[in-house]
Amino acid sequence: MSILSKLMSVAAAAGAMVVFGLPAANAADYQLNVSTALTAEDPIYQGLEQFRQRVSERTDGKVEVRLFPSSQLGKDEDVLEQARAGANVAVLVDPGRLAVFVKDMGVLGGPYLADGFQGYRKVVTSPLFDKWTEELRKASGHQILSMNWWQGSRNVLTQKPVTKPEDLSGVRMRTPGAPVWMETIRAMGATPTPMGWGEVYPAMQQNVIDAAEAQDTAVYGARLYEVAKHYTKTGHIGLITGLVTSAQWFDSLPQEFQTVLKEEALSGGDVASKATEDAEAKVDADMEKAGLSIDKIDVTPFKEATAGVYEKLGYADLKKEIDEVLAK
């Protein structure tokens, strides 16, 4: 066979690989598509970018992480279902969405559970949380890579000043639909109203709801300061989130790649959390300039009003276990 014929044969083979979808020689052996409802401008995204880059570096490009902000892959619940089916996807999600599979995880969305990021990080890196991670694998087929992605303390966004639970009486407040979140908002005096995050701006603008609750960076990113007058620092829920993927897909990886994903998810979560904390003062200043009143109050009445949530939802004993973890 002539050299030209050999080259033509190689070219034809390469073309066949493209046509039939076979991997090219320089393609990654594994690919993970990561979804988040947050925008690429959110400080959390800095951690996702680091995660993508470090995984590629430590696996010599054999594991490729692709990022999809703004729910490009669908709602969080839909991506979780794809992961259950074994798809190569992961989603940045709060533990409340996982509580339908492992009830104990819902406690992480409870009111005034811990003090800031370091407190929550202590819980989600504890043997107690490791036990829940294993239970989740068995119950739903999900694999948690890390749960230390701090999005901040959630506060109340209203049209009228708020200083005590009585001020929220009759107020329709948007919140995620997880039971612990809804019960917390109810205990705070408002009427919990579940709806998608993307619907909050028009719903407040059109008076479908009276209020919302979210962390500073999310309020800023969604421009909710344009449709509300007061942002009261209740800090009622600490929003800790994590990267959750398919256990089936994760188990298909070589052991060393599994270790890389877990280690870099934890490292990325720390970077994202620091970026979130650093961004809070700036976004608050920008929202105040735009006309939003940012009100700091004594949160004691709200702590007292929500103290019974844990017992009501069957988390009283578990709350004691978490208090013991935090005390160590």
Tab-separated table of C-alpha atoms in Angstrom:
chain	number	residue	atom	x	y	z
A	1	MET	CA	0.000	0.000	0.000
A	2	SER	CA	1.353	3.429	-0.927
A	3	ILE	CA	1.936	6.148	1.664
A	4	LEU	CA	-0.977	8.113	0.163
A	5	SER	CA	-3.272	5.092	0.499
A	6	LYS	CA	-2.232	4.598	4.097
A	7	LEU	CA	-2.964	8.248	4.888
A	8	MET	CA	-6.369	7.963	3.221
A	9	SER	CA	-7.134	4.856	5.278
A	10	VAL	CA	-6.202	6.650	8.496
A	11	ALA	CA	-8.348	9.618	7.512
A	12	ALA	CA	-11.283	7.338	6.751
A	13	ALA	CA	-10.926	5.613	10.091
A	14	ALA	CA	-10.833	8.948	11.860
A	15	GLY	CA	-13.953	10.004	9.990
A	16	ALA	CA	-15.707	6.819	11.049
A	17	MET	CA	-14.876	7.564	14.670
A	18	VAL	CA	-16.633	10.913	14.342
A	19	VAL	CA	-19.615	9.513	12.457
A	20	PHE	CA	-20.209	6.661	14.879
A	21	GLY	CA	-19.519	8.722	18.001
A	22	LEU	CA	-16.407	6.849	19.097
A	23	PRO	CA	-14.076	8.870	21.324
A	24	ALA	CA	-11.189	10.678	19.685
A	25	ALA	CA	-7.715	9.914	20.998
A	26	ASN	CA	-7.436	13.225	22.877
A	27	ALA	CA	-10.934	13.175	24.361
A	28	ALA	CA	-11.465	12.837	28.111
A	29	ASP	CA	-12.174	9.320	29.328
A	30	TYR	CA	-14.906	10.618	31.634
A	31	GLN	CA	-17.098	13.702	31.573
A	32	LEU	CA	-19.160	15.261	34.354
A	33	ASN	CA	-21.770	17.893	33.533
A	34	VAL	CA	-22.337	20.138	36.564
A	35	SER	CA	-25.573	22.093	36.882
A	36	THR	CA	-26.386	25.038	39.125
A	37	ALA	CA	-29.326	27.412	39.314
A	38	LEU	CA	-26.864	30.215	40.093
A	39	THR	CA	-25.433	32.518	37.445
A	40	ALA	CA	-21.788	32.564	36.399
A	41	GLU	CA	-21.505	35.913	38.206
A	42	ASP	CA	-22.340	34.399	41.600
A	43	PRO	CA	-19.293	34.060	43.888
A	44	ILE	CA	-20.067	30.349	44.285
A	45	TYR	CA	-19.089	29.955	40.632
A	46	GLN	CA	-15.467	30.720	41.495
A	47	GLY	CA	-15.370	27.446	43.406
A	48	LEU	CA	-16.927	25.561	40.495
A	49	GLU	CA	-14.319	26.981	38.120
A	50	GLN	CA	-11.540	25.862	40.434
A	51	PHE	CA	-13.157	22.410	40.729
A	52	ARG	CA	-13.255	22.100	36.929
A	53	GLN	CA	-9.658	23.170	36.502
A	54	ARG	CA	-8.131	21.134	39.344
A	55	VAL	CA	-9.939	17.921	38.371
A	56	SER	CA	-8.594	18.271	34.841
A	57	GLU	CA	-5.065	18.928	36.097
A	58	ARG	CA	-4.989	16.069	38.608
A	59	THR	CA	-6.405	13.506	36.167
A	60	ASP	CA	-4.253	14.649	33.223
A	61	GLY	CA	-7.404	15.635	31.378
A	62	LYS	CA	-8.978	12.200	31.695
A	63	VAL	CA	-11.905	13.616	33.675
A	64	GLU	CA	-13.535	16.664	32.096
A	65	VAL	CA	-15.909	18.813	34.165
A	66	ARG	CA	-18.319	20.990	32.213
A	67	LEU	CA	-20.239	23.772	33.975
A	68	PHE	CA	-23.845	24.753	33.206
A	69	PRO	CA	-25.028	27.820	35.181
A	70	SER	CA	-28.542	29.295	35.275
A	71	SER	CA	-30.263	25.871	35.267
A	72	GLN	CA	-29.271	25.168	31.664
A	73	LEU	CA	-29.647	21.439	32.291
A	74	GLY	CA	-33.061	21.865	33.904
A	75	LYS	CA	-34.440	22.310	37.401
A	76	ASP	CA	-32.403	20.911	40.279
A	77	GLU	CA	-34.968	18.170	40.893
A	78	ASP	CA	-34.788	17.102	37.233
A	79	VAL	CA	-30.989	16.877	37.325
A	80	LEU	CA	-31.195	14.841	40.535
A	81	GLU	CA	-33.493	12.411	38.725
A	82	GLN	CA	-31.016	12.154	35.846
A	83	ALA	CA	-28.309	11.337	38.388
A	84	ARG	CA	-30.515	8.647	39.935
A	85	ALA	CA	-30.764	7.068	36.500
A	86	GLY	CA	-26.965	6.922	36.239
A	87	ALA	CA	-26.313	9.945	34.030
A	88	ASN	CA	-22.946	11.713	34.209
A	89	VAL	CA	-24.410	14.826	35.831
A	90	ALA	CA	-24.009	16.617	39.124
A	91	VAL	CA	-26.002	19.438	40.675
A	92	LEU	CA	-25.267	22.009	43.345
A	93	VAL	CA	-28.172	21.498	45.706
A	94	ASP	CA	-29.251	22.025	49.308
A	95	PRO	CA	-29.792	19.066	51.678
A	96	GLY	CA	-33.507	19.824	51.867
A	97	ARG	CA	-33.902	18.403	48.352
A	98	LEU	CA	-32.264	15.185	49.562
A	99	ALA	CA	-34.417	14.829	52.680
A	100	VAL	CA	-37.081	13.032	50.632
A	101	PHE	CA	-34.576	10.142	50.444
A	102	VAL	CA	-32.803	10.508	53.821
A	103	LYS	CA	-35.035	12.372	56.259
A	104	ASP	CA	-32.203	13.268	58.637
A	105	MET	CA	-30.576	15.498	56.011
A	106	GLY	CA	-33.486	17.898	56.286
A	107	VAL	CA	-32.237	19.021	59.690
A	108	LEU	CA	-29.474	21.000	57.955
A	109	GLY	CA	-32.120	23.438	56.783
A	110	GLY	CA	-33.399	23.963	60.306
A	111	PRO	CA	-33.519	27.411	61.941
A	112	TYR	CA	-30.416	28.774	63.662
A	113	LEU	CA	-28.701	25.375	63.479
A	114	ALA	CA	-25.090	26.598	63.572
A	115	ASP	CA	-23.058	29.774	63.578
A	116	GLY	CA	-21.917	30.706	60.067
A	117	PHE	CA	-19.932	28.726	57.520
A	118	GLN	CA	-17.405	27.208	59.928
A	119	GLY	CA	-20.192	25.817	62.090
A	120	TYR	CA	-21.986	24.210	59.157
A	121	ARG	CA	-18.704	22.936	57.694
A	122	LYS	CA	-18.021	21.147	60.957
A	123	VAL	CA	-21.328	19.299	60.666
A	124	VAL	CA	-21.001	18.331	56.983
A	125	THR	CA	-17.487	16.935	57.429
A	126	SER	CA	-18.408	14.878	60.507
A	127	PRO	CA	-18.908	11.091	60.859
A	128	LEU	CA	-22.622	11.830	61.367
A	129	PHE	CA	-22.854	13.353	57.897
A	130	ASP	CA	-20.743	10.529	56.409
A	131	LYS	CA	-23.389	8.113	57.683
A	132	TRP	CA	-26.112	10.081	55.885
A	133	THR	CA	-24.033	10.044	52.690
A	134	GLU	CA	-23.947	6.243	52.732
A	135	GLU	CA	-27.660	6.070	53.481
A	136	LEU	CA	-28.330	8.337	50.493
A	137	ARG	CA	-26.357	6.070	48.161
A	138	LYS	CA	-28.499	3.120	49.178
A	139	ALA	CA	-31.799	5.004	49.217
A	140	SER	CA	-31.588	6.942	45.969
A	141	GLY	CA	-28.384	6.155	44.103
A	142	HIS	CA	-26.890	9.601	44.682
A	143	GLN	CA	-23.280	10.314	45.596
A	144	ILE	CA	-22.386	13.459	47.541
A	145	LEU	CA	-18.966	14.818	46.523
A	146	SER	CA	-18.972	17.499	49.229
A	147	MET	CA	-21.567	19.576	51.080
A	148	ASN	CA	-19.459	22.592	52.135
A	149	TRP	CA	-20.635	25.138	49.561
A	150	TRP	CA	-21.826	28.019	51.747
A	151	GLN	CA	-24.283	30.407	50.110
A	152	GLY	CA	-24.882	32.524	53.193
A	153	SER	CA	-27.488	33.138	55.858
A	154	ARG	CA	-31.007	33.688	54.607
A	155	ASN	CA	-32.830	36.873	55.467
A	156	VAL	CA	-36.292	38.330	54.963
A	157	LEU	CA	-37.193	40.520	51.992
A	158	THR	CA	-40.407	42.515	52.528
A	159	GLN	CA	-42.278	45.702	51.684
A	160	LYS	CA	-42.722	46.735	55.332
A	161	PRO	CA	-40.267	46.891	58.272
A	162	VAL	CA	-39.906	43.697	60.306
A	163	THR	CA	-38.638	43.462	63.884
A	164	LYS	CA	-40.628	40.556	65.344
A	165	PRO	CA	-42.604	37.502	64.155
A	166	GLU	CA	-45.915	39.338	64.581
A	167	ASP	CA	-44.870	41.695	61.778
A	168	LEU	CA	-45.017	38.770	59.340
A	169	SER	CA	-48.580	37.752	60.181
A	170	GLY	CA	-50.536	37.230	56.968
A	171	VAL	CA	-47.473	37.836	54.784
A	172	ARG	CA	-47.186	35.441	51.841
A	173	MET	CA	-43.492	34.576	51.723
A	174	ARG	CA	-41.794	32.579	48.998
A	175	THR	CA	-39.625	29.735	50.212
A	176	PRO	CA	-38.426	26.390	48.796
A	177	GLY	CA	-40.893	23.551	49.310
A	178	ALA	CA	-38.824	21.414	51.716
A	179	PRO	CA	-40.813	20.720	54.936
A	180	VAL	CA	-38.183	22.140	57.313
A	181	TRP	CA	-38.003	25.402	55.352
A	182	MET	CA	-41.766	25.774	55.198
A	183	GLU	CA	-42.218	25.020	58.887
A	184	THR	CA	-39.505	27.545	59.766
A	185	ILE	CA	-41.196	30.308	57.789
A	186	ARG	CA	-44.550	29.397	59.328
A	187	ALA	CA	-43.030	29.549	62.814
A	188	MET	CA	-41.580	32.965	61.985
A	189	GLY	CA	-45.124	34.227	61.475
A	190	ALA	CA	-45.446	34.251	57.672
A	191	THR	CA	-47.412	32.069	55.261
A	192	PRO	CA	-44.917	29.893	53.322
A	193	THR	CA	-45.486	29.977	49.570
A	194	PRO	CA	-43.353	27.537	47.532
A	195	MET	CA	-42.369	28.568	44.007
A	196	GLY	CA	-39.374	28.404	41.689
A	197	TRP	CA	-36.604	30.920	42.284
A	198	GLY	CA	-36.936	32.334	38.768
A	199	GLU	CA	-40.571	33.194	39.466
A	200	VAL	CA	-39.900	35.330	42.539
A	201	TYR	CA	-39.150	38.645	40.801
A	202	PRO	CA	-42.375	38.802	38.736
A	203	ALA	CA	-44.400	37.392	41.649
A	204	MET	CA	-43.241	40.191	43.954
A	205	GLN	CA	-43.596	42.764	41.214
A	206	GLN	CA	-47.211	41.714	40.587
A	207	ASN	CA	-48.042	41.254	44.309
A	208	VAL	CA	-48.656	37.534	43.896
A	209	ILE	CA	-46.467	37.209	47.000
A	210	ASP	CA	-45.662	39.821	49.631
A	211	ALA	CA	-42.175	38.718	50.577
A	212	ALA	CA	-39.303	36.332	50.006
A	213	GLU	CA	-36.339	35.023	51.963
A	214	ALA	CA	-32.875	34.390	50.613
A	215	GLN	CA	-29.195	35.041	51.114
A	216	ASP	CA	-27.585	38.363	50.153
A	217	THR	CA	-25.830	37.259	46.973
A	218	ALA	CA	-28.962	35.539	45.632
A	219	VAL	CA	-31.106	38.619	46.303
A	220	TYR	CA	-28.543	40.728	44.491
A	221	GLY	CA	-28.144	38.327	41.579
A	222	ALA	CA	-31.904	38.136	41.038
A	223	ARG	CA	-32.218	41.943	41.392
A	224	LEU	CA	-34.960	41.523	43.997
A	225	TYR	CA	-33.908	44.836	45.532
A	226	GLU	CA	-35.849	46.383	42.647
A	227	VAL	CA	-39.174	44.934	43.817
A	228	ALA	CA	-38.816	45.078	47.630
A	229	LYS	CA	-38.193	47.831	50.155
A	230	HIS	CA	-36.718	46.092	53.216
A	231	TYR	CA	-34.115	43.380	53.701
A	232	THR	CA	-34.096	42.321	57.344
A	233	LYS	CA	-31.097	40.383	58.656
A	234	THR	CA	-32.909	37.587	60.437
A	235	GLY	CA	-30.288	34.962	59.491
A	236	HIS	CA	-32.928	32.316	60.163
A	237	ILE	CA	-31.445	29.583	57.935
A	238	GLY	CA	-27.859	28.955	56.921
A	239	LEU	CA	-27.771	27.806	53.311
A	240	ILE	CA	-25.161	25.105	52.948
A	241	THR	CA	-25.216	23.281	49.619
A	242	GLY	CA	-23.241	20.533	47.933
A	243	LEU	CA	-22.303	18.781	44.730
A	244	VAL	CA	-24.398	15.665	44.237
A	245	THR	CA	-23.845	13.219	41.396
A	246	SER	CA	-24.785	9.688	40.343
A	247	ALA	CA	-23.427	6.896	42.530
A	248	GLN	CA	-23.561	4.587	39.510
A	249	TRP	CA	-21.456	6.953	37.404
A	250	PHE	CA	-19.115	7.696	40.314
A	251	ASP	CA	-18.523	3.985	40.923
A	252	SER	CA	-17.519	3.557	37.268
A	253	LEU	CA	-14.462	5.762	37.854
A	254	PRO	CA	-11.060	4.449	38.886
A	255	GLN	CA	-10.533	4.783	42.642
A	256	GLU	CA	-7.934	7.520	42.239
A	257	PHE	CA	-10.347	9.655	40.202
A	258	GLN	CA	-13.062	9.204	42.818
A	259	THR	CA	-10.634	10.538	45.411
A	260	VAL	CA	-9.755	13.525	43.201
A	261	LEU	CA	-13.414	14.460	42.726
A	262	LYS	CA	-14.118	14.350	46.461
A	263	GLU	CA	-10.996	16.254	47.453
A	264	GLU	CA	-11.439	18.948	44.818
A	265	ALA	CA	-15.149	19.306	45.553
A	266	LEU	CA	-14.238	20.010	49.183
A	267	SER	CA	-11.498	22.450	48.168
A	268	GLY	CA	-13.770	24.160	45.655
A	269	GLY	CA	-16.476	24.460	48.282
A	270	ASP	CA	-14.097	26.259	50.627
A	271	VAL	CA	-13.095	28.687	47.864
A	272	ALA	CA	-16.731	29.302	46.942
A	273	SER	CA	-17.680	29.871	50.569
A	274	LYS	CA	-14.874	32.385	51.120
A	275	ALA	CA	-15.904	34.224	47.945
A	276	THR	CA	-19.492	34.338	49.176
A	277	GLU	CA	-18.467	35.784	52.539
A	278	ASP	CA	-16.226	38.363	50.849
A	279	ALA	CA	-18.993	39.424	48.446
A	280	GLU	CA	-21.667	40.041	51.081
A	281	ALA	CA	-20.561	43.537	52.162
A	282	LYS	CA	-20.210	44.710	48.562
A	283	VAL	CA	-23.599	43.474	47.393
A	284	ASP	CA	-25.270	44.953	50.482
A	285	ALA	CA	-23.707	48.339	49.738
A	286	ASP	CA	-24.834	48.149	46.109
A	287	MET	CA	-28.388	47.197	47.098
A	288	GLU	CA	-28.557	50.083	49.581
A	289	LYS	CA	-27.458	52.472	46.852
A	290	ALA	CA	-30.293	51.117	44.724
A	291	GLY	CA	-32.780	52.053	47.480
A	292	LEU	CA	-33.178	48.851	49.508
A	293	SER	CA	-33.249	49.360	53.276
A	294	ILE	CA	-30.989	46.781	54.952
A	295	ASP	CA	-32.176	46.419	58.540
A	296	LYS	CA	-30.240	44.746	61.357
A	297	ILE	CA	-32.388	43.600	64.268
A	298	ASP	CA	-32.294	41.574	67.468
A	299	VAL	CA	-33.099	38.070	66.207
A	300	THR	CA	-33.917	36.654	69.654
A	301	PRO	CA	-37.707	36.733	69.075
A	302	PHE	CA	-37.245	34.727	65.867
A	303	LYS	CA	-34.956	32.190	67.553
A	304	GLU	CA	-37.555	31.703	70.265
A	305	ALA	CA	-40.414	31.440	67.763
A	306	THR	CA	-38.664	28.773	65.680
A	307	ALA	CA	-37.190	26.685	68.508
A	308	GLY	CA	-40.067	24.186	68.309
A	309	VAL	CA	-39.536	23.396	64.630
A	310	TYR	CA	-37.063	20.575	65.347
A	311	GLU	CA	-39.439	18.758	67.670
A	312	LYS	CA	-42.420	19.291	65.393
A	313	LEU	CA	-40.609	17.647	62.475
A	314	GLY	CA	-39.128	14.842	64.550
A	315	TYR	CA	-35.609	16.252	64.659
A	316	ALA	CA	-35.324	16.947	68.402
A	317	ASP	CA	-32.896	14.091	69.165
A	318	LEU	CA	-30.936	14.726	65.993
A	319	LYS	CA	-30.552	18.389	66.907
A	320	LYS	CA	-28.918	17.255	70.164
A	321	GLU	CA	-26.466	15.102	68.184
A	322	ILE	CA	-25.567	18.074	66.009
A	323	ASP	CA	-25.096	20.271	69.070
A	324	GLU	CA	-22.632	17.650	70.350
A	325	VAL	CA	-20.735	17.736	67.030
A	326	LEU	CA	-20.551	21.523	67.197
A	327	ALA	CA	-19.343	21.439	70.795
A	328	LYS	CA	-16.289	19.288	69.972
